[in-house]
mmCIF file of C-alpha atoms and ligand atoms in Angstrom:
data_model
loop_
_atom_site.group_PDB
_atom_site.id
_atom_site.type_symbol
_atom_site.label_atom_id
_atom_site.label_comp_id
_atom_site.label_asym_id
_atom_site.label_seq_id
_atom_site.Cartn_x
_atom_site.Cartn_y
_atom_site.Cartn_z
ATOM 1 C CA MET A 298 -25.783 -85.341 53.792
ATOM 2 C CA ILE A 299 -24.851 -88.762 55.178
ATOM 3 C CA ARG A 300 -21.487 -88.853 56.816
ATOM 4 C CA PHE A 301 -19.511 -91.812 55.486
ATOM 5 C CA ILE A 302 -16.607 -93.252 57.490
ATOM 6 C CA ASP A 303 -14.092 -93.221 54.652
ATOM 7 C CA LEU A 304 -11.337 -95.717 55.092
ATOM 8 C CA ARG A 305 -10.409 -95.954 51.374
ATOM 9 C CA SER A 306 -7.358 -93.770 51.831
ATOM 10 C CA ASP A 307 -5.806 -90.998 53.948
ATOM 11 C CA THR A 308 -5.994 -88.817 50.891
ATOM 12 C CA VAL A 309 -9.752 -88.191 51.536
ATOM 13 C CA THR A 310 -9.430 -85.784 54.481
ATOM 14 C CA LYS A 311 -11.079 -82.363 54.325
ATOM 15 C CA PRO A 312 -9.252 -79.287 55.591
ATOM 16 C CA THR A 313 -10.073 -78.383 59.176
ATOM 17 C CA GLU A 314 -11.352 -75.016 60.313
ATOM 18 C CA GLY A 315 -7.837 -73.959 61.488
ATOM 19 C CA MET A 316 -6.315 -75.034 58.160
ATOM 20 C CA ARG A 317 -9.005 -73.115 56.222
ATOM 21 C CA ARG A 318 -8.184 -69.984 58.265
ATOM 22 C CA ALA A 319 -4.471 -70.435 57.428
ATOM 23 C CA ILE A 320 -5.412 -70.763 53.760
ATOM 24 C CA ALA A 321 -7.511 -67.611 53.884
ATOM 25 C CA GLU A 322 -4.806 -65.539 55.607
ATOM 26 C CA ALA A 323 -1.848 -66.754 53.531
ATOM 27 C CA GLU A 324 0.540 -64.167 52.067
ATOM 28 C CA VAL A 325 1.137 -64.936 48.440
ATOM 29 C CA GLY A 326 3.223 -63.989 45.384
ATOM 30 C CA ASP A 327 4.119 -65.490 42.036
ATOM 31 C CA ASP A 328 5.983 -68.690 42.797
ATOM 32 C CA VAL A 329 7.257 -69.121 39.211
ATOM 33 C CA TYR A 330 9.293 -65.930 40.041
ATOM 34 C CA GLY A 331 10.126 -67.492 43.421
ATOM 35 C CA GLU A 332 8.250 -64.676 45.075
ATOM 36 C CA ASP A 333 5.648 -66.522 47.156
ATOM 37 C CA PRO A 334 6.744 -66.007 50.778
ATOM 38 C CA THR A 335 4.528 -68.831 52.081
ATOM 39 C CA VAL A 336 5.814 -71.335 49.579
ATOM 40 C CA ASN A 337 9.410 -70.277 50.392
ATOM 41 C CA ARG A 338 8.763 -70.757 54.093
ATOM 42 C CA LEU A 339 7.212 -74.243 53.485
ATOM 43 C CA GLN A 340 10.235 -75.227 51.307
ATOM 44 C CA GLU A 341 12.761 -74.040 53.935
ATOM 45 C CA LYS A 342 10.830 -75.814 56.716
ATOM 46 C CA VAL A 343 10.729 -79.179 54.916
ATOM 47 C CA ALA A 344 14.375 -78.968 53.852
ATOM 48 C CA GLN A 345 15.275 -78.317 57.457
ATOM 49 C CA LEU A 346 13.093 -81.182 58.735
ATOM 50 C CA LEU A 347 14.712 -83.583 56.271
ATOM 51 C CA GLY A 348 18.202 -82.245 56.883
ATOM 52 C CA LYS A 349 18.648 -81.380 53.185
ATOM 53 C CA GLU A 350 19.949 -78.217 51.504
ATOM 54 C CA ALA A 351 16.728 -77.414 49.617
ATOM 55 C CA SER A 352 13.280 -78.616 48.797
ATOM 56 C CA LEU A 353 10.711 -77.829 46.121
ATOM 57 C CA PHE A 354 6.867 -77.673 46.348
ATOM 58 C CA VAL A 355 5.057 -79.768 43.677
ATOM 59 C CA PRO A 356 1.385 -80.616 43.188
ATOM 60 C CA SER A 357 1.454 -84.355 43.877
ATOM 61 C CA GLY A 358 3.405 -87.339 45.216
ATOM 62 C CA THR A 359 3.424 -88.764 41.715
ATOM 63 C CA MET A 360 5.062 -85.654 40.270
ATOM 64 C CA ALA A 361 7.627 -85.673 43.149
ATOM 65 C CA ASN A 362 8.612 -89.269 42.467
ATOM 66 C CA GLN A 363 8.725 -88.697 38.724
ATOM 67 C CA LEU A 364 10.861 -85.550 39.066
ATOM 68 C CA ALA A 365 13.233 -87.513 41.278
ATOM 69 C CA ILE A 366 13.536 -90.192 38.636
ATOM 70 C CA LYS A 367 13.821 -87.655 35.689
ATOM 71 C CA SER A 368 16.445 -85.612 37.476
ATOM 72 C CA GLN A 369 18.643 -88.566 38.375
ATOM 73 C CA THR A 370 18.592 -90.817 35.340
ATOM 74 C CA GLN A 371 19.106 -90.864 31.578
ATOM 75 C CA PRO A 372 16.772 -92.571 29.067
ATOM 76 C CA GLY A 373 17.690 -96.288 28.933
ATOM 77 C CA ASP A 374 18.863 -96.414 32.553
ATOM 78 C CA GLU A 375 17.534 -98.995 34.953
ATOM 79 C CA VAL A 376 15.905 -98.168 38.280
ATOM 80 C CA ILE A 377 15.799 -100.823 40.986
ATOM 81 C CA ILE A 378 12.517 -100.852 42.807
ATOM 82 C CA GLU A 379 10.216 -103.142 44.854
ATOM 83 C CA ALA A 380 7.605 -104.955 42.816
ATOM 84 C CA THR A 381 4.530 -103.569 44.638
ATOM 85 C CA SER A 382 5.873 -100.073 44.918
ATOM 86 C CA HIS A 383 3.890 -96.898 44.066
ATOM 87 C CA PRO A 384 6.131 -95.572 41.221
ATOM 88 C CA PHE A 385 6.062 -98.917 39.427
ATOM 89 C CA ASN A 386 2.405 -99.745 39.875
ATOM 90 C CA PHE A 387 0.285 -96.603 40.335
ATOM 91 C CA GLU A 388 1.897 -93.754 38.384
ATOM 92 C CA GLY A 389 0.474 -94.525 34.991
ATOM 93 C CA GLY A 390 3.724 -95.881 33.535
ATOM 94 C CA ALA A 391 5.319 -92.430 33.934
ATOM 95 C CA GLY A 392 8.823 -93.728 34.521
ATOM 96 C CA ALA A 393 8.965 -95.219 30.975
ATOM 97 C CA ALA A 394 6.900 -92.421 29.372
ATOM 98 C CA LEU A 395 8.545 -89.354 30.945
ATOM 99 C CA SER A 396 12.133 -90.457 31.716
ATOM 100 C CA GLY A 397 12.602 -93.420 29.310
ATOM 101 C CA ILE A 398 13.822 -95.606 32.138
ATOM 102 C CA GLN A 399 13.064 -99.223 32.775
ATOM 103 C CA PHE A 400 12.380 -100.634 36.246
ATOM 104 C CA TYR A 401 14.076 -103.729 37.636
ATOM 105 C CA CYS A 402 11.587 -105.101 40.155
ATOM 106 C CA ILE A 403 12.554 -107.022 43.257
ATOM 107 C CA LYS A 404 9.948 -108.812 45.346
ATOM 108 C CA GLY A 405 10.008 -107.555 48.918
ATOM 109 C CA GLU A 406 8.733 -108.799 52.215
ATOM 110 C CA ARG A 407 5.647 -106.600 52.782
ATOM 111 C CA GLY A 408 7.414 -104.002 50.549
ATOM 112 C CA ILE A 409 10.804 -104.180 52.230
ATOM 113 C CA ILE A 410 13.818 -105.126 50.157
ATOM 114 C CA LYS A 411 17.251 -105.956 51.341
ATOM 115 C CA ALA A 412 20.713 -104.627 50.354
ATOM 116 C CA SER A 413 21.697 -108.150 49.382
ATOM 117 C CA GLN A 414 18.818 -108.472 46.925
ATOM 118 C CA ILE A 415 19.763 -105.077 45.465
ATOM 119 C CA GLU A 416 23.370 -106.126 45.099
ATOM 120 C CA GLU A 417 22.247 -109.103 42.927
ATOM 121 C CA ALA A 418 20.129 -106.766 40.767
ATOM 122 C CA ILE A 419 22.833 -104.277 39.927
ATOM 123 C CA ARG A 420 23.910 -104.873 36.251
ATOM 124 C CA PRO A 421 27.508 -105.684 35.324
ATOM 125 C CA LYS A 422 29.314 -102.902 33.485
ATOM 126 C CA ASP A 423 29.034 -104.535 30.069
ATOM 127 C CA HIS A 424 27.511 -103.032 26.848
ATOM 128 C CA HIS A 425 24.834 -105.688 26.775
ATOM 129 C CA TYR A 426 23.105 -104.402 29.879
ATOM 130 C CA PRO A 427 21.257 -101.309 30.801
ATOM 131 C CA VAL A 428 23.032 -98.959 33.174
ATOM 132 C CA THR A 429 21.787 -99.305 36.801
ATOM 133 C CA ARG A 430 21.471 -95.785 38.071
ATOM 134 C CA LEU A 431 18.919 -95.320 40.788
ATOM 135 C CA ILE A 432 17.367 -97.272 43.699
ATOM 136 C CA CYS A 433 13.808 -96.296 44.798
ATOM 137 C CA LEU A 434 12.561 -97.133 48.297
ATOM 138 C CA GLU A 435 9.198 -96.475 49.865
ATOM 139 C CA ASN A 436 8.672 -95.625 53.537
ATOM 140 C CA THR A 437 6.124 -96.399 54.823
ATOM 141 C CA HIS A 438 5.319 -98.970 52.179
ATOM 142 C CA ASN A 439 1.737 -98.527 51.001
ATOM 143 C CA ARG A 440 0.974 -101.971 49.470
ATOM 144 C CA GLY A 441 3.205 -103.600 52.014
ATOM 145 C CA GLY A 442 0.539 -102.528 54.608
ATOM 146 C CA GLY A 443 2.132 -99.299 55.934
ATOM 147 C CA THR A 444 5.365 -101.093 56.732
ATOM 148 C CA ILE A 445 8.221 -99.093 58.242
ATOM 149 C CA PHE A 446 11.517 -99.528 56.290
ATOM 150 C CA PRO A 447 14.066 -100.512 58.952
ATOM 151 C CA ILE A 448 16.595 -97.797 59.289
ATOM 152 C CA GLY A 449 19.508 -100.228 59.432
ATOM 153 C CA GLU A 450 18.499 -101.656 56.073
ATOM 154 C CA ILE A 451 18.184 -98.170 54.503
ATOM 155 C CA GLU A 452 21.743 -97.443 55.758
ATOM 156 C CA ALA A 453 23.055 -100.694 54.260
ATOM 157 C CA ILE A 454 21.377 -99.953 50.930
ATOM 158 C CA SER A 455 22.695 -96.420 50.963
ATOM 159 C CA ARG A 456 26.308 -97.659 51.653
ATOM 160 C CA LEU A 457 25.973 -100.238 48.852
ATOM 161 C CA ALA A 458 24.737 -97.509 46.513
ATOM 162 C CA LYS A 459 27.659 -95.200 47.270
ATOM 163 C CA GLU A 460 30.087 -98.031 46.760
ATOM 164 C CA ARG A 461 28.601 -98.845 43.362
ATOM 165 C CA GLY A 462 28.086 -95.281 42.261
ATOM 166 C CA LEU A 463 24.218 -95.433 42.442
ATOM 167 C CA LEU A 464 21.713 -92.890 43.731
ATOM 168 C CA VAL A 465 18.908 -93.545 46.172
ATOM 169 C CA HIS A 466 15.409 -92.013 46.059
ATOM 170 C CA LEU A 467 12.975 -92.376 48.974
ATOM 171 C CA ASP A 468 9.251 -92.146 48.318
ATOM 172 C CA GLY A 469 8.379 -90.797 51.701
ATOM 173 C CA ALA A 470 4.695 -89.965 50.967
ATOM 174 C CA ARG A 471 4.053 -91.283 54.533
ATOM 175 C CA LEU A 472 7.499 -90.719 56.009
ATOM 176 C CA TRP A 473 5.723 -88.747 58.806
ATOM 177 C CA ASN A 474 3.957 -91.934 59.821
ATOM 178 C CA ALA A 475 7.219 -93.949 59.822
ATOM 179 C CA SER A 476 8.957 -91.317 61.970
ATOM 180 C CA VAL A 477 6.077 -91.015 64.538
ATOM 181 C CA ALA A 478 5.703 -94.750 64.891
ATOM 182 C CA SER A 479 9.428 -95.551 65.085
ATOM 183 C CA GLY A 480 10.589 -92.499 66.932
ATOM 184 C CA ILE A 481 13.356 -91.993 64.407
ATOM 185 C CA PRO A 482 13.617 -88.419 63.178
ATOM 186 C CA LEU A 483 12.747 -87.569 59.619
ATOM 187 C CA HIS A 484 16.301 -86.341 58.891
ATOM 188 C CA GLU A 485 17.727 -89.626 60.013
ATOM 189 C CA TYR A 486 15.772 -91.485 57.383
ATOM 190 C CA ALA A 487 16.588 -88.841 54.808
ATOM 191 C CA ARG A 488 20.308 -88.648 55.403
ATOM 192 C CA TRP A 489 20.809 -92.013 53.665
ATOM 193 C CA CYS A 490 19.018 -90.896 50.486
ATOM 194 C CA ASP A 491 19.928 -88.466 47.671
ATOM 195 C CA SER A 492 16.346 -87.369 47.149
ATOM 196 C CA VAL A 493 13.265 -87.687 49.371
ATOM 197 C CA SER A 494 9.643 -86.942 48.547
ATOM 198 C CA VAL A 495 6.998 -86.250 51.218
ATOM 199 C CA CYS A 496 3.281 -85.704 50.848
ATOM 200 C CA LEU A 497 1.133 -83.138 52.736
ATOM 201 C CA SER A 498 -2.124 -84.485 51.359
ATOM 202 C CA LYS A 499 -2.075 -87.952 52.914
ATOM 203 C CA GLY A 500 -1.960 -88.463 56.788
ATOM 204 C CA LEU A 501 -1.194 -84.749 57.352
ATOM 205 C CA GLY A 502 -4.603 -83.737 55.995
ATOM 206 C CA ALA A 503 -3.665 -80.926 53.550
ATOM 207 C CA PRO A 504 -5.781 -80.747 50.392
ATOM 208 C CA ILE A 505 -2.828 -80.933 48.020
ATOM 209 C CA GLY A 506 0.899 -80.857 47.811
ATOM 210 C CA SER A 507 4.205 -82.716 48.021
ATOM 211 C CA LEU A 508 7.810 -81.711 48.309
ATOM 212 C CA ILE A 509 11.038 -83.120 46.958
ATOM 213 C CA ALA A 510 14.201 -82.534 48.971
ATOM 214 C CA GLY A 511 17.882 -82.984 48.242
ATOM 215 C CA SER A 512 21.117 -81.049 47.533
ATOM 216 C CA LYS A 513 20.863 -77.591 46.015
ATOM 217 C CA GLU A 514 22.255 -78.927 42.796
ATOM 218 C CA LEU A 515 19.646 -81.643 42.566
ATOM 219 C CA ILE A 516 16.738 -79.292 43.430
ATOM 220 C CA HIS A 517 18.021 -76.957 40.730
ATOM 221 C CA ARG A 518 17.609 -79.701 38.203
ATOM 222 C CA VAL A 519 14.183 -80.699 39.668
ATOM 223 C CA HIS A 520 13.067 -77.083 39.360
ATOM 224 C CA ARG A 521 13.812 -77.145 35.615
ATOM 225 C CA PHE A 522 11.946 -80.381 35.123
ATOM 226 C CA ARG A 523 9.010 -79.240 37.273
ATOM 227 C CA LYS A 524 8.579 -76.423 34.691
ATOM 228 C CA MET A 525 8.860 -78.922 31.869
ATOM 229 C CA PHE A 526 6.259 -81.233 33.458
ATOM 230 C CA GLY A 527 3.886 -78.299 33.827
ATOM 231 C CA GLY A 528 4.127 -78.177 37.595
ATOM 232 C CA GLY A 529 5.101 -74.468 38.014
ATOM 233 C CA MET A 530 2.394 -72.757 40.022
ATOM 234 C CA ARG A 531 1.621 -69.101 40.721
ATOM 235 C CA GLN A 532 -0.007 -67.715 43.876
ATOM 236 C CA VAL A 533 0.235 -71.097 45.503
ATOM 237 C CA GLY A 534 1.012 -69.856 48.966
ATOM 238 C CA ILE A 535 -2.690 -70.535 49.763
ATOM 239 C CA LEU A 536 -1.851 -74.245 49.368
ATOM 240 C CA ALA A 537 1.576 -73.977 51.036
ATOM 241 C CA ALA A 538 -0.159 -72.383 54.046
ATOM 242 C CA ALA A 539 -2.312 -75.555 54.444
ATOM 243 C CA GLY A 540 0.893 -77.597 54.279
ATOM 244 C CA LEU A 541 2.641 -75.506 56.946
ATOM 245 C CA TYR A 542 -0.451 -75.735 59.121
ATOM 246 C CA ALA A 543 -0.477 -79.510 58.656
ATOM 247 C CA ILE A 544 3.191 -79.781 59.590
ATOM 248 C CA GLU A 545 2.662 -77.661 62.695
ATOM 249 C CA HIS A 546 -0.535 -79.335 63.929
ATOM 250 C CA HIS A 547 -1.004 -82.773 62.402
ATOM 251 C CA ILE A 548 2.280 -84.729 62.810
ATOM 252 C CA ASP A 549 2.082 -85.801 66.493
ATOM 253 C CA ARG A 550 -1.584 -86.844 66.160
ATOM 254 C CA LEU A 551 -0.647 -89.567 63.640
ATOM 255 C CA LYS A 552 -0.123 -91.853 66.649
ATOM 256 C CA GLU A 553 -3.947 -91.765 67.066
ATOM 257 C CA ASP A 554 -4.332 -93.053 63.517
ATOM 258 C CA HIS A 555 -1.817 -95.798 64.248
ATOM 259 C CA GLU A 556 -3.755 -96.843 67.322
ATOM 260 C CA ASN A 557 -7.008 -96.850 65.406
ATOM 261 C CA ALA A 558 -5.440 -99.057 62.698
ATOM 262 C CA LYS A 559 -4.223 -101.520 65.300
ATOM 263 C CA LYS A 560 -7.610 -101.619 66.937
ATOM 264 C CA LEU A 561 -9.247 -102.360 63.564
ATOM 265 C CA ALA A 562 -6.798 -105.136 62.835
ATOM 266 C CA ARG A 563 -7.379 -106.729 66.249
ATOM 267 C CA GLY A 564 -11.114 -106.604 65.759
ATOM 268 C CA LEU A 565 -10.889 -108.030 62.231
ATOM 269 C CA ALA A 566 -8.833 -110.947 63.469
ATOM 270 C CA GLU A 567 -11.902 -112.170 65.450
ATOM 271 C CA LEU A 568 -14.064 -112.401 62.331
ATOM 272 C CA LYS A 569 -14.905 -115.342 60.155
ATOM 273 C CA GLY A 570 -12.817 -115.872 57.001
ATOM 274 C CA VAL A 571 -10.493 -112.854 57.695
ATOM 275 C CA LYS A 572 -6.750 -113.511 57.306
ATOM 276 C CA ILE A 573 -4.801 -110.863 59.009
ATOM 277 C CA HIS A 574 -1.672 -110.460 61.245
ATOM 278 C CA PRO A 575 -2.628 -107.628 63.668
ATOM 279 C CA GLU A 576 0.961 -107.556 65.072
ATOM 280 C CA GLN A 577 2.182 -106.582 61.547
ATOM 281 C CA VAL A 578 0.162 -103.337 61.561
ATOM 282 C CA GLU A 579 2.786 -100.640 62.261
ATOM 283 C CA THR A 580 1.156 -97.439 61.089
ATOM 284 C CA ASN A 581 -2.106 -96.264 59.504
ATOM 285 C CA ILE A 582 -2.665 -98.939 56.815
ATOM 286 C CA VAL A 583 -4.412 -102.289 57.350
ATOM 287 C CA ILE A 584 -4.428 -104.832 54.567
ATOM 288 C CA PHE A 585 -6.320 -108.102 54.972
ATOM 289 C CA GLU A 586 -7.502 -111.086 52.992
ATOM 290 C CA ILE A 587 -10.908 -112.733 52.963
ATOM 291 C CA GLU A 588 -11.034 -116.486 52.398
ATOM 292 C CA ASP A 589 -12.647 -118.066 49.334
ATOM 293 C CA SER A 590 -15.646 -119.368 51.278
ATOM 294 C CA GLN A 591 -16.660 -115.771 52.161
ATOM 295 C CA ILE A 592 -18.040 -113.107 49.871
ATOM 296 C CA ASN A 593 -15.457 -111.423 47.618
ATOM 297 C CA ALA A 594 -13.740 -108.150 48.471
ATOM 298 C CA PHE A 595 -15.846 -106.104 46.002
ATOM 299 C CA GLN A 596 -19.106 -107.494 47.459
ATOM 300 C CA LEU A 597 -17.856 -106.788 50.961
ATOM 301 C CA ALA A 598 -17.123 -103.208 49.987
ATOM 302 C CA GLU A 599 -20.714 -102.878 48.718
ATOM 303 C CA GLU A 600 -22.147 -104.404 51.876
ATOM 304 C CA MET A 601 -20.083 -102.104 54.074
ATOM 305 C CA LYS A 602 -21.584 -99.072 52.359
ATOM 306 C CA LYS A 603 -24.888 -99.979 53.928
ATOM 307 C CA PHE A 604 -23.270 -99.396 57.291
ATOM 308 C CA GLY A 605 -21.905 -95.992 56.155
ATOM 309 C CA VAL A 606 -18.366 -97.334 55.722
ATOM 310 C CA LEU A 607 -16.251 -96.945 52.629
ATOM 311 C CA ILE A 608 -13.462 -99.477 52.063
ATOM 312 C CA HIS A 609 -11.026 -100.139 49.179
ATOM 313 C CA ALA A 610 -11.076 -103.581 47.520
ATOM 314 C CA ILE A 611 -7.544 -103.867 46.071
ATOM 315 C CA GLY A 612 -8.193 -107.287 44.567
ATOM 316 C CA ARG A 613 -10.784 -110.037 44.550
ATOM 317 C CA ARG A 614 -9.798 -111.183 48.036
ATOM 318 C CA MET A 615 -7.796 -108.202 49.423
ATOM 319 C CA ILE A 616 -9.032 -105.136 51.217
ATOM 320 C CA ARG A 617 -7.120 -102.032 52.253
ATOM 321 C CA LEU A 618 -8.186 -99.773 55.151
ATOM 322 C CA VAL A 619 -6.467 -96.491 55.933
ATOM 323 C CA THR A 620 -7.010 -94.421 59.062
ATOM 324 C CA HIS A 621 -6.613 -90.662 59.151
ATOM 325 C CA LEU A 622 -7.667 -87.493 60.903
ATOM 326 C CA ASP A 623 -11.282 -87.703 59.871
ATOM 327 C CA VAL A 624 -11.676 -91.170 61.371
ATOM 328 C CA THR A 625 -12.443 -91.294 65.115
ATOM 329 C CA GLN A 626 -12.094 -94.032 67.708
ATOM 330 C CA GLU A 627 -15.890 -94.393 67.669
ATOM 331 C CA ASP A 628 -15.829 -94.773 63.905
ATOM 332 C CA ILE A 629 -13.557 -97.800 64.362
ATOM 333 C CA GLY A 630 -16.177 -99.339 66.611
ATOM 334 C CA VAL A 631 -18.966 -98.721 64.088
ATOM 335 C CA THR A 632 -16.819 -100.140 61.333
ATOM 336 C CA LEU A 633 -16.050 -103.283 63.274
ATOM 337 C CA GLU A 634 -19.686 -103.731 64.109
ATOM 338 C CA GLY A 635 -20.461 -103.433 60.352
ATOM 339 C CA PHE A 636 -17.789 -106.098 59.432
ATOM 340 C CA GLU A 637 -19.065 -108.383 62.147
ATOM 341 C CA ARG A 638 -22.667 -108.127 60.790
ATOM 342 C CA VAL A 639 -21.508 -109.063 57.266
ATOM 343 C CA LEU A 640 -18.885 -111.657 58.051
ATOM 344 C CA GLY A 641 -19.803 -113.097 61.497
ATOM 345 C CA ARG A 642 -17.548 -114.031 64.360
ATOM 346 C CA LYS A 643 -15.070 -116.948 64.218
HETATM 347 N N1 LIG B 83 -1.244 -93.305 46.984
HETATM 348 C C1 LIG B 83 -2.672 -93.342 46.903
HETATM 349 C C2 LIG B 83 -3.074 -94.103 45.525
HETATM 350 O O1 LIG B 83 -2.425 -93.653 44.433
HETATM 351 C C3 LIG B 83 -2.849 -95.521 45.650
HETATM 352 C C4 LIG B 83 -3.309 -93.920 48.068
HETATM 353 O O2 LIG B 83 -4.517 -93.831 48.171
HETATM 354 O O3 LIG B 83 -2.554 -94.503 48.902
HETATM 355 N N2 LIG B 83 3.709 -92.577 46.937
HETATM 356 C C5 LIG B 83 2.896 -93.338 47.753
HETATM 357 C C6 LIG B 83 3.515 -94.329 48.692
HETATM 358 C C7 LIG B 83 1.512 -93.234 47.709
HETATM 359 O O4 LIG B 83 0.788 -93.992 48.450
HETATM 360 C C8 LIG B 83 0.921 -92.287 46.813
HETATM 361 C C9 LIG B 83 -0.527 -92.127 46.711
HETATM 362 C C10 LIG B 83 1.774 -91.546 45.993
HETATM 363 C C11 LIG B 83 3.185 -91.669 46.113
HETATM 364 C C12 LIG B 83 1.246 -90.533 44.967
HETATM 365 O O5 LIG B 83 0.688 -89.399 45.556
HETATM 366 P P1 LIG B 83 -0.375 -88.521 44.733
HETATM 367 O O6 LIG B 83 -1.695 -89.202 44.867
HETATM 368 O O7 LIG B 83 -0.277 -87.202 45.464
HETATM 369 O O8 LIG B 83 0.115 -88.366 43.315
#
């Protein structure tokens, strides 16, 4: 079988030998009865890392975000969110379908929105308007290019939210990356938010799983809705074991992914028709544009396959590359060589 260098996403990683052993040896029980000791251990561990009272294991990041929305809104409410965010763009319209909310989108700077922008978006208390209830943030920001949400801005947004009686949800699918790159502990990011979701199946390399953390009272509500959404699972300790293994072994190494992403970006900046700001690459995501005179992004993706490299065209001129634990430093060299052969040097 040919080994592709797969830069389409950090969701494509395969479990390592050590992780597979942890899966095989996991103690299990029926988690719908709350009796899976490995799931319970994972939930306690993540709650502790995020400095929250409780957390709940769910199958996906999408379900985690949607449960956070469902548990903290009423149908007809408005949720303030950034225009290129994951819950608004890539969750199948679930906010409207499952919670009956509408989003109020704010355009951010590489995904980052400011407290002052949010303040303007909060609806007056008048019966003409929907009720503004929740603010959703994303850290790191996927379509922003793996941008780290500045902690000072999160604090300012949280203080504004408290003042105006609003709740804050943080989509922290890649909060691990933000924390490793910034040196700011996970709980410091989480303390400003009522609910936080984190994913085990992205940079951390587990095959599946996300958690949602918050107060005991919130997680009690989330638990009920998880059942309603069909997310109650049984002997799921085999999956939680992979998550625990990932937390124990794969957080610190994220810095290698960040270095690889920076190296990719620096190399790409030398190539013809590539528009990129390497200094803006903060974590494991690289987004760049190719100019009109060059081939389009879909054709570039096809050409790169010939060099054994898979990339994600996210538009006619935009490409996203994501580094992860199945991509080595040598792979970055091979990838840059491929790009150079297709695009040429400046
Ligand atoms: N993102 C995936 C795709 O859906 C785009 C990817 O390849 O990056 N929040 C954020 C910030 C995400 O990036 C993702 C997945 C999710 C939530 C949803 O997670 P899953 O795929 O587990 O439902």
